[in-house]
PDB file of C-alpha atoms in Angstrom:
ATOM      1  CA  MET A   1       0.070   0.134  -0.099  1.00 37.00           C
ATOM      2  CA  GLU A   2       1.275   3.578  -0.682  1.00 44.00           C
ATOM      3  CA  ALA A   3       1.983   5.594   2.134  1.00 47.00           C
ATOM      4  CA  GLU A   4      -0.190   8.597   2.942  1.00 49.00           C
ATOM      5  CA  SER A   5       3.110  10.645   2.083  1.00 51.00           C
ATOM      6  CA  SER A   6       3.886  13.526   0.064  1.00 56.00           C
ATOM      7  CA  THR A   7       7.039  11.404  -1.242  1.00 61.00           C
ATOM      8  CA  PRO A   8       6.146   8.766  -3.850  1.00 59.00           C
ATOM      9  CA  CYS A   9       6.650   5.226  -2.407  1.00 62.00           C
ATOM     10  CA  PRO A  10       9.048   3.235  -4.899  1.00 64.00           C
ATOM     11  CA  TYR A  11       7.334   0.324  -4.558  1.00 59.00           C
ATOM     12  CA  THR A  12       3.395  -0.683  -4.563  1.00 67.00           C
ATOM     13  CA  LEU A  13       1.597  -3.875  -4.249  1.00 60.00           C
ATOM     14  CA  LYS A  14      -1.459  -4.635  -6.135  1.00 66.00           C
ATOM     15  CA  PRO A  15      -4.323  -6.012  -4.313  1.00 67.00           C
ATOM     16  CA  VAL A  16      -4.539  -9.516  -5.796  1.00 65.00           C
ATOM     17  CA  ARG A  17      -5.770 -13.456  -4.892  1.00 72.00           C
ATOM     18  CA  PHE A  18      -3.082 -14.988  -2.519  1.00 78.00           C
ATOM     19  CA  CYS A  19      -2.084 -18.196  -3.892  1.00 91.00           C
ATOM     20  CA  ASN A  20      -0.674 -20.770  -2.458  1.00 96.00           C
ATOM     21  CA  GLU A  21       2.615 -22.323  -3.966  1.00 98.00           C
ATOM     22  CA  ASP A  22       3.986 -25.607  -5.038  1.00 98.00           C
ATOM     23  CA  ILE A  23       7.556 -25.486  -5.408  1.00 98.00           C
ATOM     24  CA  LEU A  24      10.265 -28.081  -7.020  1.00 98.00           C
ATOM     25  CA  PHE A  25      13.574 -28.109  -6.266  1.00 98.00           C
ATOM     26  CA  CYS A  26      16.067 -28.896  -8.973  1.00 98.00           C
ATOM     27  CA  VAL A  27      19.301 -29.533  -7.406  1.00 98.00           C
ATOM     28  CA  ASP A  28      22.273 -29.839  -9.150  1.00 98.00           C
ATOM     29  CA  ALA A  29      23.596 -33.747  -9.087  1.00 97.00           C
ATOM     30  CA  ASP A  30      27.045 -33.323 -10.853  1.00 97.00           C
ATOM     31  CA  ILE A  31      30.301 -34.182  -8.769  1.00 96.00           C
ATOM     32  CA  GLU A  32      31.259 -30.105  -8.839  1.00 96.00           C
ATOM     33  CA  SER A  33      28.377 -30.259  -6.178  1.00 97.00           C
ATOM     34  CA  LEU A  34      30.786 -32.327  -3.909  1.00 96.00           C
ATOM     35  CA  ALA A  35      33.149 -28.727  -3.615  1.00 95.00           C
ATOM     36  CA  GLU A  36      34.215 -28.271  -0.198  1.00 94.00           C
ATOM     37  CA  MET A  37      32.796 -25.274   1.887  1.00 93.00           C
ATOM     38  CA  LYS A  38      34.925 -23.272   3.888  1.00 87.00           C
ATOM     39  CA  VAL A  39      33.728 -24.501   7.021  1.00 77.00           C
ATOM     40  CA  THR A  40      33.411 -28.147   8.905  1.00 73.00           C
ATOM     41  CA  GLY A  41      31.397 -29.926  10.651  1.00 72.00           C
ATOM     42  CA  PRO A  42      31.430 -32.004  14.153  1.00 74.00           C
ATOM     43  CA  LYS A  43      34.608 -33.025  14.331  1.00 72.00           C
ATOM     44  CA  GLY A  44      36.282 -31.672  11.912  1.00 75.00           C
ATOM     45  CA  ARG A  45      34.403 -33.151   9.090  1.00 79.00           C
ATOM     46  CA  LEU A  46      34.607 -31.381   5.578  1.00 87.00           C
ATOM     47  CA  ILE A  47      31.241 -29.966   4.469  1.00 92.00           C
ATOM     48  CA  THR A  48      30.233 -29.642   0.722  1.00 96.00           C
ATOM     49  CA  ARG A  49      28.393 -27.755  -1.093  1.00 97.00           C
ATOM     50  CA  LEU A  50      25.655 -30.701  -1.565  1.00 97.00           C
ATOM     51  CA  ASP A  51      25.346 -30.696   2.323  1.00 96.00           C
ATOM     52  CA  THR A  52      24.948 -27.140   2.755  1.00 97.00           C
ATOM     53  CA  VAL A  53      22.222 -27.120  -0.234  1.00 98.00           C
ATOM     54  CA  LYS A  54      20.501 -29.968   1.710  1.00 98.00           C
ATOM     55  CA  GLN A  55      20.361 -27.544   5.023  1.00 97.00           C
ATOM     56  CA  ALA A  56      19.580 -24.628   3.229  1.00 97.00           C
ATOM     57  CA  ILE A  57      16.682 -26.301   1.555  1.00 98.00           C
ATOM     58  CA  LEU A  58      15.399 -27.910   5.011  1.00 98.00           C
ATOM     59  CA  LEU A  59      15.714 -24.047   6.418  1.00 97.00           C
ATOM     60  CA  PHE A  60      13.668 -22.945   3.379  1.00 98.00           C
ATOM     61  CA  ILE A  61      10.976 -25.600   3.670  1.00 98.00           C
ATOM     62  CA  ASN A  62      10.695 -25.489   7.766  1.00 98.00           C
ATOM     63  CA  ALA A  63      10.140 -21.546   7.457  1.00 97.00           C
ATOM     64  CA  LYS A  64       8.235 -21.609   4.500  1.00 98.00           C
ATOM     65  CA  LEU A  65       5.559 -23.899   6.394  1.00 97.00           C
ATOM     66  CA  ALA A  66       5.843 -21.799   9.308  1.00 97.00           C
ATOM     67  CA  ILE A  67       4.457 -18.876   6.848  1.00 95.00           C
ATOM     68  CA  ASN A  68       2.126 -20.784   5.883  1.00 95.00           C
ATOM     69  CA  SER A  69       1.258 -24.850   5.804  1.00 96.00           C
ATOM     70  CA  GLU A  70      -0.617 -25.070   2.804  1.00 97.00           C
ATOM     71  CA  HIS A  71       2.746 -24.615   0.498  1.00 98.00           C
ATOM     72  CA  ARG A  72       3.592 -28.402  -1.155  1.00 98.00           C
ATOM     73  CA  PHE A  73       7.167 -29.162  -2.213  1.00 98.00           C
ATOM     74  CA  ALA A  74       8.405 -31.916  -4.787  1.00 98.00           C
ATOM     75  CA  PHE A  75      11.951 -32.565  -5.709  1.00 98.00           C
ATOM     76  CA  THR A  76      14.005 -33.343  -8.869  1.00 98.00           C
ATOM     77  CA  ALA A  77      18.390 -33.140  -9.497  1.00 98.00           C
ATOM     78  CA  LEU A  78      19.698 -32.299 -12.980  1.00 98.00           C
ATOM     79  CA  GLY A  79      22.296 -34.299 -14.606  1.00 97.00           C
ATOM     80  CA  LYS A  80      22.419 -34.000 -18.310  1.00 97.00           C
ATOM     81  CA  SER A  81      18.614 -32.897 -17.707  1.00 97.00           C
ATOM     82  CA  ALA A  82      16.478 -32.951 -14.947  1.00 98.00           C
ATOM     83  CA  SER A  83      14.949 -36.521 -13.126  1.00 97.00           C
ATOM     84  CA  TRP A  84      12.371 -36.650 -10.118  1.00 98.00           C
ATOM     85  CA  LEU A  85      13.628 -37.692  -7.106  1.00 97.00           C
ATOM     86  CA  ARG A  86      10.067 -36.833  -5.408  1.00 97.00           C
ATOM     87  CA  LYS A  87       7.450 -36.856  -7.526  1.00 96.00           C
ATOM     88  CA  GLU A  88       4.391 -35.829  -5.418  1.00 96.00           C
ATOM     89  CA  PHE A  89       4.386 -32.419  -3.621  1.00 98.00           C
ATOM     90  CA  SER A  90       3.912 -32.859  -0.233  1.00 97.00           C
ATOM     91  CA  ASN A  91       3.743 -30.197   2.671  1.00 97.00           C
ATOM     92  CA  GLU A  92       5.079 -33.200   5.071  1.00 97.00           C
ATOM     93  CA  VAL A  93       9.015 -32.256   6.210  1.00 97.00           C
ATOM     94  CA  ASP A  94       9.352 -36.098   6.763  1.00 97.00           C
ATOM     95  CA  SER A  95       9.165 -36.251   2.702  1.00 96.00           C
ATOM     96  CA  ALA A  96      11.434 -33.712   2.067  1.00 97.00           C
ATOM     97  CA  VAL A  97      14.009 -35.604   3.990  1.00 97.00           C
ATOM     98  CA  SER A  98      13.441 -38.723   2.546  1.00 97.00           C
ATOM     99  CA  ALA A  99      14.010 -37.073  -1.062  1.00 97.00           C
ATOM    100  CA  LEU A 100      16.954 -34.787  -0.227  1.00 97.00           C
ATOM    101  CA  ARG A 101      18.502 -38.454   1.474  1.00 96.00           C
ATOM    102  CA  MET A 102      18.457 -39.843  -2.365  1.00 96.00           C
ATOM    103  CA  LEU A 103      19.997 -36.821  -3.534  1.00 96.00           C
ATOM    104  CA  LEU A 104      23.766 -37.952  -4.718  1.00 95.00           C
ATOM    105  CA  ALA A 105      26.644 -36.073  -6.807  1.00 94.00           C
ATOM    106  CA  ASP A 106      28.759 -38.902  -8.153  1.00 85.00           C
ATOM    107  CA  SER A 107      29.440 -38.310 -11.936  1.00 93.00           C
ATOM    108  CA  SER A 108      30.962 -35.490 -14.158  1.00 94.00           C
ATOM    109  CA  TYR A 109      28.076 -34.290 -17.009  1.00 94.00           C
ATOM    110  CA  GLY A 110      29.006 -32.935 -20.006  1.00 87.00           C
ATOM    111  CA  HIS A 111      26.199 -30.558 -19.974  1.00 93.00           C
ATOM    112  CA  ALA A 112      23.102 -29.430 -18.620  1.00 97.00           C
ATOM    113  CA  ASP A 113      19.798 -29.239 -20.142  1.00 98.00           C
ATOM    114  CA  LEU A 114      17.029 -27.425 -18.208  1.00 98.00           C
ATOM    115  CA  THR A 115      14.501 -28.175 -21.180  1.00 98.00           C
ATOM    116  CA  HIS A 116      12.869 -31.032 -19.777  1.00 98.00           C
ATOM    117  CA  LEU A 117      13.024 -29.091 -16.472  1.00 98.00           C
ATOM    118  CA  PHE A 118      10.965 -26.603 -17.859  1.00 98.00           C
ATOM    119  CA  ARG A 119       8.545 -28.972 -19.923  1.00 98.00           C
ATOM    120  CA  VAL A 120       8.027 -30.765 -16.550  1.00 98.00           C
ATOM    121  CA  ALA A 121       7.296 -27.336 -14.808  1.00 98.00           C
ATOM    122  CA  ALA A 122       4.987 -26.141 -17.280  1.00 98.00           C
ATOM    123  CA  HIS A 123       3.004 -29.650 -16.809  1.00 98.00           C
ATOM    124  CA  GLU A 124       2.663 -29.507 -13.096  1.00 98.00           C
ATOM    125  CA  ALA A 125       1.878 -25.845 -13.518  1.00 98.00           C
ATOM    126  CA  LYS A 126      -1.062 -26.479 -15.052  1.00 97.00           C
ATOM    127  CA  LYS A 127      -2.127 -28.787 -12.683  1.00 97.00           C
ATOM    128  CA  SER A 128      -1.584 -26.114  -9.358  1.00 97.00           C
ATOM    129  CA  ARG A 129      -3.269 -23.253 -11.418  1.00 96.00           C
ATOM    130  CA  ALA A 130      -6.470 -25.280 -11.949  1.00 97.00           C
ATOM    131  CA  GLN A 131      -6.398 -25.681  -7.905  1.00 96.00           C
ATOM    132  CA  ASN A 132      -5.771 -21.846  -7.488  1.00 96.00           C
ATOM    133  CA  ARG A 133      -2.045 -22.435  -6.995  1.00 97.00           C
ATOM    134  CA  ILE A 134       1.077 -20.996  -8.366  1.00 97.00           C
ATOM    135  CA  PHE A 135       4.106 -22.798  -9.355  1.00 98.00           C
ATOM    136  CA  ARG A 136       7.730 -22.423  -8.926  1.00 98.00           C
ATOM    137  CA  VAL A 137      10.881 -23.756  -9.830  1.00 98.00           C
ATOM    138  CA  ILE A 138      13.959 -23.245  -7.532  1.00 98.00           C
ATOM    139  CA  LEU A 139      17.432 -24.399  -9.125  1.00 98.00           C
ATOM    140  CA  ILE A 140      20.654 -24.570  -7.334  1.00 98.00           C
ATOM    141  CA  TYR A 141      23.172 -25.012  -9.812  1.00 98.00           C
ATOM    142  CA  CYS A 142      27.199 -25.729  -9.227  1.00 97.00           C
ATOM    143  CA  ARG A 143      28.874 -26.118 -12.450  1.00 97.00           C
ATOM    144  CA  SER A 144      31.683 -23.365 -13.139  1.00 96.00           C
ATOM    145  CA  SER A 145      32.527 -24.056 -16.947  1.00 95.00           C
ATOM    146  CA  ILE A 146      29.657 -26.063 -18.194  1.00 97.00           C
ATOM    147  CA  GLN A 147      26.479 -22.942 -19.780  1.00 97.00           C
ATOM    148  CA  THR A 148      22.735 -24.225 -18.895  1.00 97.00           C
ATOM    149  CA  GLN A 149      20.693 -24.963 -22.392  1.00 97.00           C
ATOM    150  CA  TYR A 150      17.385 -24.999 -23.065  1.00 97.00           C
ATOM    151  CA  GLN A 151      14.830 -25.040 -25.395  1.00 96.00           C
ATOM    152  CA  TRP A 152      11.346 -23.123 -24.697  1.00 96.00           C
ATOM    153  CA  PRO A 153       8.887 -21.222 -26.561  1.00 95.00           C
ATOM    154  CA  LEU A 154       9.571 -17.444 -26.398  1.00 88.00           C
ATOM    155  CA  ASN A 155       5.947 -16.664 -24.925  1.00 88.00           C
ATOM    156  CA  GLN A 156       5.114 -19.402 -22.905  1.00 94.00           C
ATOM    157  CA  LYS A 157       5.156 -18.561 -18.897  1.00 96.00           C
ATOM    158  CA  LEU A 158       3.578 -20.543 -16.821  1.00 97.00           C
ATOM    159  CA  PHE A 159       5.970 -20.834 -13.668  1.00 98.00           C
ATOM    160  CA  THR A 160       8.147 -18.367 -11.886  1.00 98.00           C
ATOM    161  CA  PHE A 161      12.077 -19.666 -12.048  1.00 98.00           C
ATOM    162  CA  ASP A 162      14.288 -18.764  -9.386  1.00 98.00           C
ATOM    163  CA  VAL A 163      18.247 -19.698  -9.416  1.00 98.00           C
ATOM    164  CA  ILE A 164      20.723 -19.623  -6.967  1.00 98.00           C
ATOM    165  CA  TYR A 165      24.445 -20.261  -8.672  1.00 98.00           C
ATOM    166  CA  LEU A 166      27.535 -21.631  -6.354  1.00 98.00           C
ATOM    167  CA  HIS A 167      30.920 -21.647  -8.316  1.00 97.00           C
ATOM    168  CA  ASP A 168      34.490 -21.408  -8.216  1.00 95.00           C
ATOM    169  CA  LYS A 169      36.371 -18.205  -8.748  1.00 92.00           C
ATOM    170  CA  PRO A 170      37.278 -17.571 -12.352  1.00 92.00           C
ATOM    171  CA  GLY A 171      39.921 -19.140 -13.962  1.00 91.00           C
ATOM    172  CA  PRO A 172      41.490 -21.298 -17.093  1.00 91.00           C
ATOM    173  CA  ASP A 173      39.251 -24.160 -16.035  1.00 90.00           C
ATOM    174  CA  ASN A 174      36.204 -22.419 -15.334  1.00 93.00           C
ATOM    175  CA  CYS A 175      33.734 -19.505 -16.557  1.00 96.00           C
ATOM    176  CA  PRO A 176      31.317 -18.929 -13.985  1.00 97.00           C
ATOM    177  CA  GLN A 177      30.215 -15.078 -15.185  1.00 97.00           C
ATOM    178  CA  LYS A 178      29.099 -16.973 -18.461  1.00 96.00           C
ATOM    179  CA  VAL A 179      27.529 -19.470 -17.042  1.00 97.00           C
ATOM    180  CA  TYR A 180      25.785 -16.836 -14.823  1.00 98.00           C
ATOM    181  CA  ASP A 181      24.908 -15.081 -18.052  1.00 97.00           C
ATOM    182  CA  SER A 182      22.758 -18.168 -19.280  1.00 97.00           C
ATOM    183  CA  LEU A 183      21.003 -18.579 -16.354  1.00 98.00           C
ATOM    184  CA  VAL A 184      19.719 -15.306 -16.209  1.00 98.00           C
ATOM    185  CA  ASP A 185      18.845 -15.650 -19.726  1.00 97.00           C
ATOM    186  CA  ALA A 186      16.628 -19.010 -18.965  1.00 97.00           C
ATOM    187  CA  LEU A 187      15.036 -16.697 -16.003  1.00 98.00           C
ATOM    188  CA  GLU A 188      14.172 -14.193 -18.197  1.00 96.00           C
ATOM    189  CA  HIS A 189      12.616 -16.192 -20.561  1.00 97.00           C
ATOM    190  CA  VAL A 190      10.510 -18.284 -18.872  1.00 97.00           C
ATOM    191  CA  SER A 191       9.969 -17.039 -15.654  1.00 97.00           C
ATOM    192  CA  GLU A 192       5.895 -15.652 -14.813  1.00 96.00           C
ATOM    193  CA  TYR A 193       6.370 -13.615 -11.941  1.00 96.00           C
ATOM    194  CA  GLU A 194       9.625 -11.905 -10.858  1.00 96.00           C
ATOM    195  CA  GLY A 195      12.426 -14.603 -11.046  1.00 97.00           C
ATOM    196  CA  TYR A 196      15.418 -13.978  -8.066  1.00 98.00           C
ATOM    197  CA  ILE A 197      18.807 -15.573  -8.693  1.00 98.00           C
ATOM    198  CA  PHE A 198      21.709 -15.210  -6.802  1.00 97.00           C
ATOM    199  CA  GLU A 199      25.418 -16.260  -7.251  1.00 96.00           C
ATOM    200  CA  SER A 200      28.479 -16.687  -4.797  1.00 96.00           C
ATOM    201  CA  GLY A 201      31.870 -18.124  -5.057  1.00 94.00           C
ATOM    202  CA  GLN A 202      33.033 -17.287  -1.699  1.00 92.00           C
ATOM    203  CA  GLY A 203      32.283 -21.101  -0.441  1.00 93.00           C
ATOM    204  CA  LEU A 204      30.157 -19.749   2.791  1.00 94.00           C
ATOM    205  CA  ALA A 205      26.918 -21.369   4.120  1.00 94.00           C
ATOM    206  CA  ARG A 206      25.885 -18.239   5.697  1.00 93.00           C
ATOM    207  CA  VAL A 207      25.878 -16.832   2.227  1.00 94.00           C
ATOM    208  CA  LEU A 208      23.847 -19.366   1.060  1.00 96.00           C
ATOM    209  CA  PHE A 209      21.299 -19.317   3.667  1.00 95.00           C
ATOM    210  CA  ARG A 210      20.780 -16.170   3.828  1.00 95.00           C
ATOM    211  CA  GLN A 211      20.121 -16.296  -0.416  1.00 96.00           C
ATOM    212  CA  MET A 212      17.794 -18.842   0.522  1.00 97.00           C
ATOM    213  CA  CYS A 213      15.906 -17.002   3.043  1.00 95.00           C
ATOM    214  CA  VAL A 214      15.259 -14.078   0.344  1.00 96.00           C
ATOM    215  CA  LEU A 215      13.588 -16.720  -1.729  1.00 97.00           C
ATOM    216  CA  LEU A 216      11.023 -17.357   1.084  1.00 97.00           C
ATOM    217  CA  SER A 217       9.478 -14.337  -0.547  1.00 95.00           C
ATOM    218  CA  HIS A 218       5.895 -14.985  -2.227  1.00 95.00           C
ATOM    219  CA  PRO A 219       6.309 -14.336  -6.657  1.00 95.00           C
ATOM    220  CA  GLN A 220       3.027 -12.355  -6.094  1.00 93.00           C
ATOM    221  CA  GLN A 221       4.431 -10.397  -3.648  1.00 91.00           C
ATOM    222  CA  ARG A 222       7.734  -9.359  -5.057  1.00 92.00           C
ATOM    223  CA  CYS A 223       9.709  -6.442  -6.310  1.00 91.00           C
ATOM    224  CA  VAL A 224      12.101  -6.535  -8.763  1.00 92.00           C
ATOM    225  CA  GLN A 225      15.384  -7.745  -7.694  1.00 93.00           C
ATOM    226  CA  ASP A 226      17.075  -4.875  -8.090  1.00 89.00           C
ATOM    227  CA  ASP A 227      15.004  -3.312  -5.389  1.00 88.00           C
ATOM    228  CA  ILE A 228      15.775  -5.686  -2.630  1.00 84.00           C
ATOM    229  CA  ASP A 229      17.310  -4.019   0.456  1.00 79.00           C
ATOM    230  CA  ILE A 230      17.429  -7.079   2.569  1.00 72.00           C
ATOM    231  CA  PRO A 231      18.909  -8.236   4.561  1.00 66.00           C
ATOM    232  CA  LYS A 232      19.580  -5.090   6.457  1.00 67.00           C
ATOM    233  CA  SER A 233      23.223  -4.333   7.512  1.00 62.00           C
ATOM    234  CA  LEU A 234      23.482  -4.671  11.173  1.00 56.00           C
ATOM    235  CA  THR A 235      25.019  -1.474  13.243  1.00 58.00           C
ATOM    236  CA  LYS A 236      26.272  -1.330  16.074  1.00 49.00           C
ATOM    237  CA  LYS A 237      24.442   0.660  19.043  1.00 46.00           C
ATOM    238  CA  SER A 238      25.838   2.275  21.833  1.00 47.00           C
ATOM    239  CA  PRO A 239      23.966   2.295  25.064  1.00 50.00           C
ATOM    240  CA  ALA A 240      21.823   5.276  25.719  1.00 48.00           C
ATOM    241  CA  ALA A 241      23.754   5.982  28.938  1.00 43.00           C
ATOM    242  CA  ASP A 242      27.248   5.900  27.238  1.00 44.00           C
ATOM    243  CA  SER A 243      25.925   7.735  24.236  1.00 44.00           C
ATOM    244  CA  THR A 244      26.957  11.820  23.616  1.00 43.00           C
ATOM    245  CA  PRO A 245      25.015  14.477  21.183  1.00 43.00           C
ATOM    246  CA  GLY A 246      25.691  13.754  17.771  1.00 43.00           C
ATOM    247  CA  GLU A 247      27.451  10.538  18.030  1.00 38.00           C
ATOM    248  CA  GLU A 248      26.536   8.295  15.345  1.00 38.00           C
ATOM    249  CA  ASN A 249      26.153   4.528  15.241  1.00 38.00           C
ATOM    250  CA  LEU A 250      29.442   2.310  13.981  1.00 36.00           C
ATOM    251  CA  PRO A 251      28.611  -0.224  11.664  1.00 40.00           C
ATOM    252  CA  LEU A 252      29.182  -3.620  13.174  1.00 37.00           C
ATOM    253  CA  SER A 253      31.009  -5.982  10.583  1.00 37.00           C
ATOM    254  CA  THR A 254      28.854  -9.145   9.125  1.00 36.00           C
ATOM    255  CA  GLN A 255      31.894 -11.333   8.665  1.00 32.00           C
TER     256      GLN A 255
END
């Protein structure tokens, strides 16, 4: 809603009927998803991208269901193309845990074709729409040198498409910028509502968790990605008794 102020509101949300979501996760099953993160688990156990992705997905699902228990989830894995892990959409956390346990990464794939993923999403989206629900695909991609490919009609936009891209630093053997550009192209080509894309080459779990939390936003209630100003930077506030006139809050590092 627009604020009652002389200053124009930069973002307005038009009244629409709220729809529950069917969300299809597609997780990269390439061996690059086994790259180590810059964090260790209990007793110094190494944590991979895939481990962290599974944790982030469960964080997302629990938070999404806390907001609205009517949202539902299903799971696919991306090799050369997408394949089902759990086809039935469910709002049961145990079902998600079971599906993620089946997600393995033990091969290196020469290419990544999103065409079948989009076909599956379009088919499922029509069923969701018949139930007054909306459909979203969340792709988590981990290959630093393989650009995604797809074949899809230009004006067929039946679902929202979000992407999180985890990659290595640029180098002789990889080209994450070109891969990222291919993902942006796919998002703009197929997404019905505003789709978000995030990337990280830092290997930090907290960055992935932060990005996943932003994706909690409902597609029907989103601003364009360039206008996102969350999460807010933390600030260090001095106790009132110790503050002095004109004293400014000092920024607190979020590292």
